[in-house]
Short mmCIF file of C-alpha atoms and ligand atoms in Angstrom, two decimals:
data_model
loop_
_atom_site.label_atom_id
_atom_site.label_comp_id
_atom_site.label_asym_id
_atom_site.label_seq_id
_atom_site.Cartn_x
_atom_site.Cartn_y
_atom_site.Cartn_z
CA UNK A 1 18.56 76.61 -77.59
CA UNK A 2 15.99 74.54 -79.37
CA UNK A 3 12.94 73.54 -77.29
CA UNK A 4 12.52 69.87 -76.86
CA UNK A 5 9.48 68.39 -78.60
CA UNK A 6 8.15 67.49 -75.15
CA UNK A 7 8.12 70.88 -73.73
CA UNK A 8 6.84 72.51 -76.96
CA UNK A 9 4.02 69.94 -76.96
CA UNK A 10 3.20 70.56 -73.36
CA UNK A 11 2.88 74.29 -74.18
CA UNK A 12 0.60 73.48 -77.00
CA UNK A 13 -1.81 71.43 -74.87
CA UNK A 14 -5.02 73.47 -74.95
CA UNK A 15 -6.75 74.52 -71.64
CA UNK A 16 -9.86 72.67 -70.59
CA UNK A 17 -11.78 76.10 -70.77
CA UNK A 18 -10.75 76.43 -74.42
CA UNK A 19 -11.69 72.94 -75.24
CA UNK A 20 -15.09 73.36 -73.78
CA UNK A 21 -15.83 76.02 -76.32
CA UNK A 22 -15.10 73.60 -79.27
CA UNK A 23 -18.31 72.81 -81.11
CA UNK A 24 -17.88 68.95 -80.67
CA UNK A 25 -17.55 69.42 -76.90
CA UNK A 26 -20.48 71.79 -76.73
CA UNK A 27 -22.67 69.18 -78.49
CA UNK A 28 -21.69 66.50 -76.12
CA UNK A 29 -22.36 68.77 -73.17
CA UNK A 30 -25.99 69.41 -74.57
CA UNK A 31 -26.51 65.69 -74.63
CA UNK A 32 -25.20 65.05 -71.11
CA UNK A 33 -23.87 67.93 -68.88
CA UNK A 34 -21.39 70.70 -68.98
CA UNK A 35 -19.79 69.39 -65.72
CA UNK A 36 -19.49 65.88 -66.96
CA UNK A 37 -17.68 67.03 -70.18
CA UNK A 38 -15.35 69.24 -68.17
CA UNK A 39 -14.50 66.32 -65.79
CA UNK A 40 -13.84 64.14 -68.88
CA UNK A 41 -11.70 66.76 -70.54
CA UNK A 42 -9.67 67.18 -67.43
CA UNK A 43 -8.81 63.69 -67.17
CA UNK A 44 -8.03 63.33 -70.99
CA UNK A 45 -5.77 66.34 -70.86
CA UNK A 46 -4.01 64.71 -67.78
CA UNK A 47 -3.84 61.50 -69.62
CA UNK A 48 -2.22 63.23 -72.76
CA UNK A 49 0.15 65.20 -70.57
CA UNK A 50 1.49 61.96 -69.19
CA UNK A 51 1.78 60.46 -72.59
CA UNK A 52 3.77 63.57 -73.86
CA UNK A 53 6.02 63.17 -70.86
CA UNK A 54 6.58 59.57 -71.84
CA UNK A 55 7.62 60.89 -75.34
CA UNK A 56 4.33 60.54 -77.26
CA UNK A 57 4.24 62.96 -80.25
CA UNK A 58 1.56 64.75 -82.17
CA UNK A 59 2.50 66.83 -85.11
CA UNK A 60 0.60 70.06 -84.54
CA UNK A 61 -1.62 71.76 -82.06
CA UNK A 62 -4.68 70.90 -84.32
CA UNK A 63 -3.67 67.21 -84.14
CA UNK A 64 -3.53 67.28 -80.53
CA UNK A 65 -6.85 69.17 -80.19
CA UNK A 66 -8.50 66.58 -82.57
CA UNK A 67 -7.03 63.60 -80.55
CA UNK A 68 -8.65 65.08 -77.43
CA UNK A 69 -11.96 65.55 -78.89
CA UNK A 70 -11.87 62.14 -80.28
CA UNK A 71 -11.09 60.70 -76.93
CA UNK A 72 -14.01 62.88 -75.48
CA UNK A 73 -16.37 61.31 -77.99
CA UNK A 74 -15.15 57.82 -77.02
CA UNK A 75 -15.89 58.66 -73.29
CA UNK A 76 -19.42 59.77 -74.20
CA UNK A 77 -20.15 56.77 -76.44
CA UNK A 78 -19.02 54.57 -73.56
CA UNK A 79 -20.98 56.25 -71.00
CA UNK A 80 -24.36 55.86 -72.87
CA UNK A 81 -23.76 52.25 -73.81
CA UNK A 82 -25.64 50.03 -71.59
CA UNK A 83 -23.46 47.85 -69.34
CA UNK A 84 -25.95 44.94 -69.66
CA UNK A 85 -26.03 44.37 -73.50
CA UNK A 86 -27.84 42.04 -75.65
CA UNK A 87 -25.54 39.55 -77.23
CA UNK A 88 -25.92 37.04 -79.99
CA UNK A 89 -25.29 33.47 -78.77
CA UNK A 90 -23.87 31.40 -81.58
CA UNK A 91 -22.38 28.78 -79.15
CA UNK A 92 -25.24 26.30 -79.34
CA UNK A 93 -25.46 26.16 -75.57
CA UNK A 94 -29.21 26.71 -75.23
CA UNK A 95 -29.32 27.61 -71.43
CA UNK A 96 -26.16 29.53 -71.24
CA UNK A 97 -25.78 30.73 -67.64
CA UNK A 98 -23.17 33.38 -68.58
CA UNK A 99 -25.40 34.74 -71.29
CA UNK A 100 -28.50 35.22 -69.11
CA UNK A 101 -30.00 31.74 -69.56
CA UNK A 102 -33.40 31.64 -71.21
CA UNK A 103 -34.67 34.46 -73.64
CA UNK A 104 -38.30 35.06 -72.96
CA UNK A 105 -41.34 34.29 -75.11
CA UNK A 106 -43.08 37.23 -76.92
CA UNK A 107 -45.95 36.60 -74.60
CA UNK A 108 -43.77 36.82 -71.46
CA UNK A 109 -41.95 39.92 -72.89
CA UNK A 110 -45.32 41.64 -73.29
CA UNK A 111 -46.52 40.75 -69.88
CA UNK A 112 -43.27 42.02 -68.31
CA UNK A 113 -43.70 45.42 -70.12
CA UNK A 114 -47.29 45.63 -69.21
CA UNK A 115 -46.44 44.85 -65.61
CA UNK A 116 -43.49 47.37 -65.48
CA UNK A 117 -45.53 50.09 -66.96
CA UNK A 118 -48.83 50.06 -64.93
CA UNK A 119 -49.97 49.42 -61.42
CA UNK A 120 -51.09 45.84 -60.96
CA UNK A 121 -53.18 43.72 -58.61
CA UNK A 122 -49.92 42.11 -57.33
CA UNK A 123 -51.19 41.89 -53.64
CA UNK A 124 -54.75 43.11 -54.14
CA UNK A 125 -57.75 40.99 -54.20
CA UNK A 126 -59.97 42.73 -56.90
CA UNK A 127 -63.11 40.72 -56.03
CA UNK A 128 -63.05 41.69 -52.31
CA UNK A 129 -61.23 44.96 -52.50
CA UNK A 130 -58.81 43.99 -49.87
CA UNK A 131 -55.14 42.94 -49.61
CA UNK A 132 -54.36 39.95 -51.54
CA UNK A 133 -51.42 37.57 -51.83
CA UNK A 134 -48.82 37.38 -54.57
CA UNK A 135 -47.94 33.99 -53.92
CA UNK A 136 -51.55 32.78 -54.76
CA UNK A 137 -51.66 34.55 -58.24
CA UNK A 138 -50.38 31.74 -60.36
CA UNK A 139 -50.43 28.98 -57.94
CA UNK A 140 -53.10 26.89 -59.88
CA UNK A 141 -51.08 27.19 -63.11
CA UNK A 142 -48.20 25.49 -61.40
CA UNK A 143 -50.35 22.89 -59.51
CA UNK A 144 -52.17 22.26 -62.78
CA UNK A 145 -49.01 21.55 -64.54
CA UNK A 146 -47.34 19.45 -62.01
CA UNK A 147 -50.14 17.75 -60.03
CA UNK A 148 -48.95 19.28 -56.79
CA UNK A 149 -51.33 20.40 -54.05
CA UNK A 150 -49.65 23.79 -53.49
CA UNK A 151 -46.82 25.76 -54.90
CA UNK A 152 -44.93 28.93 -54.42
CA UNK A 153 -42.30 31.02 -56.30
CA UNK A 154 -39.05 32.29 -54.89
CA UNK A 155 -36.23 34.24 -56.49
CA UNK A 156 -34.30 31.30 -57.86
CA UNK A 157 -33.82 27.63 -57.31
CA UNK A 158 -31.03 28.24 -54.88
CA UNK A 159 -33.39 30.17 -52.82
CA UNK A 160 -35.96 27.35 -53.12
CA UNK A 161 -33.31 24.95 -51.68
CA UNK A 162 -32.62 27.29 -48.78
CA UNK A 163 -36.25 27.97 -48.04
CA UNK A 164 -37.09 24.24 -48.33
CA UNK A 165 -34.41 23.03 -46.08
CA UNK A 166 -34.72 25.86 -43.56
CA UNK A 167 -38.43 25.11 -43.24
CA UNK A 168 -38.22 21.27 -43.18
CA UNK A 169 -35.12 20.73 -41.06
CA UNK A 170 -33.72 23.83 -39.38
CA UNK A 171 -31.36 22.29 -36.65
CA UNK A 172 -32.05 18.79 -37.65
CA UNK A 173 -30.79 16.20 -40.09
CA UNK A 174 -31.30 15.73 -43.89
CA UNK A 175 -30.10 12.68 -45.43
CA UNK A 176 -28.52 13.07 -48.80
CA UNK A 177 -26.17 10.97 -51.13
CA UNK A 178 -22.61 11.75 -51.44
CA UNK A 179 -22.93 11.30 -55.13
CA UNK A 180 -25.28 14.29 -55.26
CA UNK A 181 -23.34 16.78 -53.36
CA UNK A 182 -22.46 18.81 -56.33
CA UNK A 183 -21.08 22.09 -57.29
CA UNK A 184 -23.30 23.66 -59.99
CA UNK A 185 -21.20 26.33 -61.50
CA UNK A 186 -20.36 29.92 -60.42
CA UNK A 187 -19.29 28.43 -57.03
CA UNK A 188 -22.86 27.36 -56.01
CA UNK A 189 -22.33 24.22 -53.93
CA UNK A 190 -25.35 22.27 -52.81
CA UNK A 191 -23.77 21.38 -49.36
CA UNK A 192 -22.86 25.03 -48.60
CA UNK A 193 -26.36 26.31 -49.38
CA UNK A 194 -27.76 23.38 -47.33
CA UNK A 195 -25.51 24.47 -44.39
CA UNK A 196 -26.71 28.05 -44.61
CA UNK A 197 -30.36 26.76 -44.33
CA UNK A 198 -29.43 25.54 -40.79
CA UNK A 199 -30.12 21.98 -41.81
CA UNK A 200 -27.46 19.35 -40.87
CA UNK A 201 -26.25 17.28 -43.68
CA UNK A 202 -26.30 13.58 -43.05
CA UNK A 203 -24.13 12.18 -46.02
CA UNK A 204 -24.62 8.59 -46.92
CA UNK A 205 -23.32 6.13 -49.54
CA UNK A 206 -20.17 6.79 -51.77
CA UNK A 207 -19.72 8.99 -54.63
CA UNK A 208 -20.55 6.33 -57.21
CA UNK A 209 -23.00 4.05 -55.14
CA UNK A 210 -25.74 4.80 -52.67
CA UNK A 211 -28.48 2.23 -51.92
CA UNK A 212 -31.89 2.77 -50.30
CA UNK A 213 -30.60 0.83 -47.25
CA UNK A 214 -27.92 3.44 -46.87
CA UNK A 215 -30.64 6.03 -46.25
CA UNK A 216 -32.64 3.78 -44.12
CA UNK A 217 -29.74 3.00 -41.75
CA UNK A 218 -29.08 6.82 -41.43
CA UNK A 219 -32.49 7.52 -40.11
CA UNK A 220 -32.69 8.74 -36.50
CA UNK A 221 -34.88 10.77 -34.24
CA UNK A 222 -33.02 13.82 -35.63
CA UNK A 223 -33.93 13.30 -39.30
CA UNK A 224 -36.43 15.71 -40.66
CA UNK A 225 -36.09 14.98 -44.45
CA UNK A 226 -34.70 12.88 -47.24
CA UNK A 227 -33.19 14.89 -50.13
CA UNK A 228 -32.50 13.93 -53.65
CA UNK A 229 -30.52 16.28 -55.84
CA UNK A 230 -30.35 16.20 -59.60
CA UNK A 231 -26.66 15.64 -60.47
CA UNK A 232 -26.87 18.76 -62.69
CA UNK A 233 -23.84 19.50 -64.82
CA UNK A 234 -21.96 16.06 -64.29
CA UNK A 235 -22.45 12.46 -64.82
CA UNK A 236 -20.82 9.40 -63.18
CA UNK A 237 -20.31 6.65 -65.61
CA UNK A 238 -19.75 2.99 -65.15
CA UNK A 239 -20.11 1.37 -61.88
CA UNK A 240 -22.99 3.38 -60.39
CA UNK A 241 -26.08 2.94 -58.46
CA UNK A 242 -28.79 5.04 -56.91
CA UNK A 243 -32.08 4.07 -55.54
CA UNK A 244 -35.23 4.97 -57.45
CA UNK A 245 -37.34 7.90 -56.31
CA UNK A 246 -39.98 5.40 -55.34
CA UNK A 247 -37.64 3.48 -53.08
CA UNK A 248 -36.61 6.74 -51.47
CA UNK A 249 -40.19 7.71 -50.91
CA UNK A 250 -40.78 4.50 -49.07
CA UNK A 251 -37.75 5.17 -46.77
CA UNK A 252 -39.17 8.72 -46.04
CA UNK A 253 -42.64 7.45 -45.57
CA UNK A 254 -41.63 4.84 -43.12
CA UNK A 255 -40.19 7.55 -41.05
CA UNK A 256 -42.93 9.98 -41.38
CA UNK A 257 -40.63 12.58 -43.00
CA UNK A 258 -40.89 14.32 -46.39
CA UNK A 259 -38.87 13.42 -49.43
CA UNK A 260 -37.66 16.60 -51.18
CA UNK A 261 -36.26 16.44 -54.80
CA UNK A 262 -34.16 19.45 -55.99
CA UNK A 263 -34.81 18.90 -59.83
CA UNK A 264 -32.24 21.49 -60.84
CA UNK A 265 -33.28 22.60 -64.11
CA UNK A 266 -36.59 20.81 -64.19
CA UNK A 267 -39.07 20.72 -66.91
CA UNK A 268 -42.86 20.45 -67.39
CA UNK A 269 -43.12 18.33 -70.53
CA UNK A 270 -41.26 15.02 -71.77
CA UNK A 271 -38.21 16.07 -73.69
CA UNK A 272 -37.32 12.67 -74.94
CA UNK A 273 -38.75 13.57 -78.49
CA UNK A 274 -36.07 16.13 -78.79
CA UNK A 275 -33.35 13.63 -77.90
CA UNK A 276 -33.02 14.54 -74.18
CA UNK A 277 -33.49 11.61 -71.84
CA UNK A 278 -33.06 11.62 -68.17
CA UNK A 279 -34.97 14.87 -67.59
CA UNK A 280 -38.45 13.76 -66.63
CA UNK A 281 -41.24 16.17 -66.10
CA UNK A 282 -41.81 17.53 -62.65
CA UNK A 283 -45.03 15.81 -62.49
CA UNK A 284 -43.34 12.40 -62.52
CA UNK A 285 -41.40 13.22 -59.46
CA UNK A 286 -44.57 13.92 -57.40
CA UNK A 287 -46.33 10.85 -58.89
CA UNK A 288 -43.24 8.90 -57.88
CA UNK A 289 -43.64 9.93 -54.34
CA UNK A 290 -41.61 13.19 -53.82
CA UNK A 291 -43.52 15.32 -51.29
CA UNK A 292 -41.69 18.49 -52.40
CA UNK A 293 -39.97 19.35 -55.56
CA UNK A 294 -38.11 22.54 -56.72
CA UNK A 295 -36.82 23.76 -60.02
CA UNK A 296 -35.43 26.77 -61.89
CA UNK A 297 -37.74 28.99 -63.89
CA UNK A 298 -35.00 30.04 -66.32
CA UNK A 299 -33.39 26.78 -67.31
CA UNK A 300 -35.24 24.20 -69.53
CA UNK A 301 -38.47 25.72 -68.57
CA UNK A 302 -37.67 28.77 -70.55
CA UNK A 303 -38.99 31.39 -68.28
CA UNK A 304 -37.71 34.14 -66.03
CA UNK A 305 -35.25 33.66 -63.29
CA UNK A 306 -37.04 32.15 -60.34
CA UNK A 307 -37.35 29.06 -58.35
CA UNK A 308 -40.63 26.91 -58.04
CA UNK A 309 -41.49 24.98 -54.92
CA UNK A 310 -44.30 22.49 -55.33
CA UNK A 311 -45.75 19.59 -53.51
CA UNK A 312 -47.74 18.73 -50.45
CA UNK A 313 -49.90 21.32 -48.75
CA UNK A 314 -48.56 21.06 -45.27
CA UNK A 315 -44.96 21.52 -46.47
CA UNK A 316 -45.52 24.21 -49.14
CA UNK A 317 -47.81 26.19 -46.66
CA UNK A 318 -45.11 25.95 -43.98
CA UNK A 319 -42.52 27.48 -46.45
CA UNK A 320 -45.00 30.14 -47.37
CA UNK A 321 -45.38 31.30 -43.90
CA UNK A 322 -41.59 31.13 -43.17
CA UNK A 323 -40.22 34.61 -42.53
CA UNK A 324 -37.50 33.89 -45.08
CA UNK A 325 -40.18 33.83 -47.71
CA UNK A 326 -40.22 37.70 -47.50
CA UNK A 327 -36.51 37.74 -48.28
CA UNK A 328 -36.66 35.27 -51.05
CA UNK A 329 -39.99 36.20 -52.87
CA UNK A 330 -40.01 36.91 -56.47
CA UNK A 331 -40.88 40.43 -57.93
CA UNK A 332 -43.96 41.40 -60.02
CA UNK A 333 -42.23 41.17 -63.42
CA UNK A 334 -41.02 37.60 -62.59
CA UNK A 335 -44.72 36.59 -61.81
CA UNK A 336 -45.70 38.29 -65.20
CA UNK A 337 -43.13 36.51 -67.24
CA UNK A 338 -43.69 33.06 -65.36
CA UNK A 339 -47.42 33.19 -65.81
CA UNK A 340 -47.22 33.96 -69.51
CA UNK A 341 -44.68 31.17 -69.87
CA UNK A 342 -46.72 28.53 -67.89
CA UNK A 343 -49.83 29.46 -70.00
CA UNK A 344 -47.94 28.62 -73.19
CA UNK A 345 -47.32 25.18 -71.55
CA UNK A 346 -50.78 24.67 -70.39
CA UNK A 347 -52.08 25.54 -73.90
CA UNK A 348 -49.73 23.06 -75.56
CA UNK A 349 -47.96 25.86 -77.37
CA UNK A 350 -44.47 25.58 -75.54
CA UNK A 351 -42.57 24.12 -78.55
CA UNK A 352 -43.94 27.10 -80.73
CA UNK A 353 -43.85 29.94 -78.34
CA UNK A 354 -41.07 29.34 -75.78
CA UNK A 355 -37.67 30.04 -77.22
CA UNK A 356 -35.77 27.53 -75.23
CA UNK A 357 -38.20 24.71 -76.21
CA UNK A 358 -38.21 25.80 -79.78
CA UNK A 359 -34.35 25.69 -79.89
CA UNK A 360 -34.41 22.11 -78.08
CA UNK A 361 -36.93 21.07 -80.73
CA UNK A 362 -35.05 22.28 -83.72
CA UNK A 363 -33.73 19.25 -85.85
CA UNK A 364 -30.33 19.03 -87.34
CA UNK A 365 -31.94 19.01 -90.87
CA UNK A 366 -33.77 22.32 -89.95
CA UNK A 367 -30.51 23.85 -88.69
CA UNK A 368 -28.70 22.54 -91.73
CA UNK A 369 -31.21 24.28 -94.12
CA UNK A 370 -30.76 27.53 -92.20
CA UNK A 371 -27.06 27.27 -92.43
CA UNK A 372 -27.14 26.49 -96.18
CA UNK A 373 -29.04 29.65 -96.71
CA UNK A 374 -27.03 31.80 -94.33
CA UNK A 375 -23.32 30.78 -95.32
CA UNK A 376 -23.54 32.12 -98.70
CA UNK A 377 -25.02 35.39 -97.69
CA UNK A 378 -22.30 35.75 -94.90
CA UNK A 379 -19.47 35.12 -97.51
CA UNK A 380 -20.99 37.66 -99.88
CA UNK A 381 -21.37 40.39 -97.30
CA UNK A 382 -17.77 39.80 -96.08
CA UNK A 383 -16.63 40.14 -99.64
CA UNK A 384 -15.07 36.71 -99.65
CA UNK A 385 -12.73 37.59 -97.00
CA UNK A 386 -14.03 34.57 -95.24
CA UNK A 387 -14.89 30.94 -96.37
CA UNK A 388 -17.44 28.66 -94.64
CA UNK A 389 -17.91 25.09 -94.43
CA UNK A 390 -20.87 23.18 -93.02
CA UNK A 391 -19.98 20.49 -90.53
CA UNK A 392 -21.91 17.94 -88.20
CA UNK A 393 -21.62 18.87 -84.61
CA UNK A 394 -23.33 19.01 -81.29
CA UNK A 395 -25.34 21.62 -79.40
CA UNK A 396 -26.01 21.02 -75.58
CA UNK A 397 -28.94 21.96 -73.48
CA UNK A 398 -26.81 23.69 -70.61
CA UNK A 399 -28.14 24.96 -67.44
CA UNK A 400 -26.90 21.72 -65.78
CA UNK A 401 -29.67 19.82 -67.61
CA UNK A 402 -29.15 16.45 -69.24
CA UNK A 403 -25.41 16.19 -68.41
CA UNK A 404 -23.39 14.37 -70.98
CA UNK A 405 -26.15 14.51 -73.54
CA UNK A 406 -25.89 16.37 -76.96
CA UNK A 407 -28.11 17.44 -79.74
CA UNK A 408 -27.06 16.79 -83.21
CA UNK A 409 -26.70 20.11 -85.12
CA UNK A 410 -25.04 21.65 -88.26
CA UNK A 411 -22.14 23.93 -87.51
CA UNK A 412 -20.85 26.69 -89.82
CA UNK A 413 -16.97 26.63 -89.60
CA UNK A 414 -15.37 29.88 -90.69
CA UNK A 415 -11.92 30.78 -91.60
CA UNK A 416 -10.78 34.32 -92.28
CA UNK A 417 -8.31 35.00 -95.20
CA UNK A 418 -6.19 37.33 -92.97
CA UNK A 419 -6.93 36.85 -89.28
CA UNK A 420 -6.67 34.00 -86.99
CA UNK A 421 -9.79 32.26 -85.43
CA UNK A 422 -8.91 33.78 -82.06
CA UNK A 423 -8.56 37.34 -83.48
CA UNK A 424 -11.87 36.93 -85.18
CA UNK A 425 -13.43 35.77 -82.04
CA UNK A 426 -12.20 38.85 -80.10
CA UNK A 427 -13.46 41.26 -82.86
CA UNK A 428 -16.89 39.60 -82.76
CA UNK A 429 -17.09 40.11 -79.05
CA UNK A 430 -15.94 43.62 -79.37
CA UNK A 431 -18.82 44.34 -82.12
CA UNK A 432 -22.19 45.63 -81.41
CA UNK A 433 -24.09 43.56 -80.92
CA UNK A 434 -21.47 41.37 -79.54
CA UNK A 435 -21.33 37.75 -80.98
CA UNK A 436 -20.30 34.84 -78.82
CA UNK A 437 -19.05 31.75 -80.64
CA UNK A 438 -16.62 29.06 -80.15
CA UNK A 439 -13.29 27.80 -81.73
CA UNK A 440 -13.00 24.21 -82.91
CA UNK A 441 -9.75 22.91 -84.71
CA UNK A 442 -8.54 26.54 -85.14
CA UNK A 443 -11.66 27.45 -86.92
CA UNK A 444 -14.39 29.78 -85.62
CA UNK A 445 -17.76 27.75 -85.44
CA UNK A 446 -21.37 29.18 -85.33
CA UNK A 447 -24.21 27.08 -84.25
CA UNK A 448 -27.58 28.55 -85.41
CA UNK A 449 -29.51 26.61 -83.09
CA UNK A 450 -29.21 29.34 -80.41
CA UNK A 451 -29.47 32.12 -82.99
CA UNK A 452 -33.01 33.27 -83.64
CA UNK A 453 -33.93 33.53 -87.28
CA UNK A 454 -34.77 37.21 -86.83
CA UNK A 455 -31.12 37.80 -85.67
CA UNK A 456 -29.36 36.18 -88.69
CA UNK A 457 -29.02 39.57 -90.43
CA UNK A 458 -27.59 41.26 -87.29
CA UNK A 459 -25.25 38.32 -87.15
CA UNK A 460 -24.22 39.06 -90.71
CA UNK A 461 -23.75 42.65 -90.13
CA UNK A 462 -21.62 42.15 -87.15
CA UNK A 463 -19.38 39.81 -89.16
CA UNK A 464 -19.00 42.41 -91.84
CA UNK A 465 -17.97 44.94 -89.19
CA UNK A 466 -15.48 42.41 -87.67
CA UNK A 467 -14.03 41.23 -90.88
C1 PLP B 1 -29.12 25.14 -61.21
C2 PLP B 1 -29.38 24.50 -60.08
C3 PLP B 1 -29.72 24.95 -58.89
C4 PLP B 1 -29.79 26.50 -58.70
O1 PLP B 1 -30.79 27.06 -59.39
P1 PLP B 1 -30.76 28.55 -59.73
O2 PLP B 1 -32.17 28.77 -60.45
O3 PLP B 1 -29.66 28.84 -60.66
O4 PLP B 1 -30.69 29.30 -58.47
C5 PLP B 1 -29.89 24.16 -57.73
N1 PLP B 1 -29.74 22.89 -57.86
C6 PLP B 1 -29.55 22.15 -58.98
C7 PLP B 1 -29.50 20.78 -59.12
C8 PLP B 1 -29.31 22.91 -60.26
O5 PLP B 1 -28.94 22.43 -61.26
#
């Protein structure tokens, strides 16, 4: 009786012990550990046994062995590849929350490296030789840029909202417009964080219209703050109204309570010159009468993930001494990166040094010139399997900043001779480094605004591998 291919293949399956003696397996074991390779081989052999039982066929024992060793190499490669990887952002969304928001400036990167490598004076007063305070380290850089009396840094702006409301209004009311109770993305809802702070939300007005009188009428003995929230990633158009910050400051002042503005993204310099209106510098909010402001470090500011709280001394100092501060404080590398980023601003070098500001500042013509030089190189490298066309398009700031506004850009629209735009997109994502792009009208489009010029060659190489 002739043995079935299944049973003969099963008999040919090499033992794990024998596989461990193969040169390729030994080499991987030297790079990691013998135990790990044995575990991988066990699971691969089990996997293949299952496949044989489901009638997979290999022509010979040698083929079977090389299949197993190939899978082993794959497991090893996967195990050494970082889970958190660099990617190339060709989407034109500058502050892309899914892609880690702001790439840091060279100065900030250097500061992070130095701080990671060495001991630091994080909480040590070098002059006095006694314990110091981390929250005083860069306070005057922030107050200098914003005009605030005091400032502190926490883990992100959500933490800033939590700390501010917990400090100002735990168990009491905060007046906020219904038009500002927004969900920011990733399920972060302002009202839910407010609730966790222990503050009681007193909603006023309607989604599209809120007047100063609505706030005034809601004042009571229970009110501890007036809150203004940046509408972040949405915009109500048409029949809308909301009071000026000055008018809100008047309401708050008349009641002897603080006005707190959550600026969301926030920025330190006017961005109108780059075509973004409606994002005014943090300083303007304090000048207009806000007593406390908060904003993110890694949105338009272009620094590390953190939240900055700035404003009147009595309120910021109360937040500083809130026990929650210990849970929400920023770490030393964040301080290092934020300090370097703020110095670029203080020295007037933000548009040159801070990548987010540089990308905002890039003009459509500048991007077109880059695209005109880039496209022919790309086509040549891909041996004309692709064609490219330059198009007028739009980039966005992202990060919930300047909702509804776009920056004119030049897009490179790509068609592949053999594969669809969707398939090309998938291959680019699977490449190393992965490239994230978008599809418009069945074509893959690249926006060089968010691609650093020094990454253009890597982008071309990835395309070559993917095409
Ligand atoms: C983004 C944003 C936040 C949260 O800031 P993170 O730094 O992401 O924690 C809070 N409020 C507004 C209005 C925002 O846009």
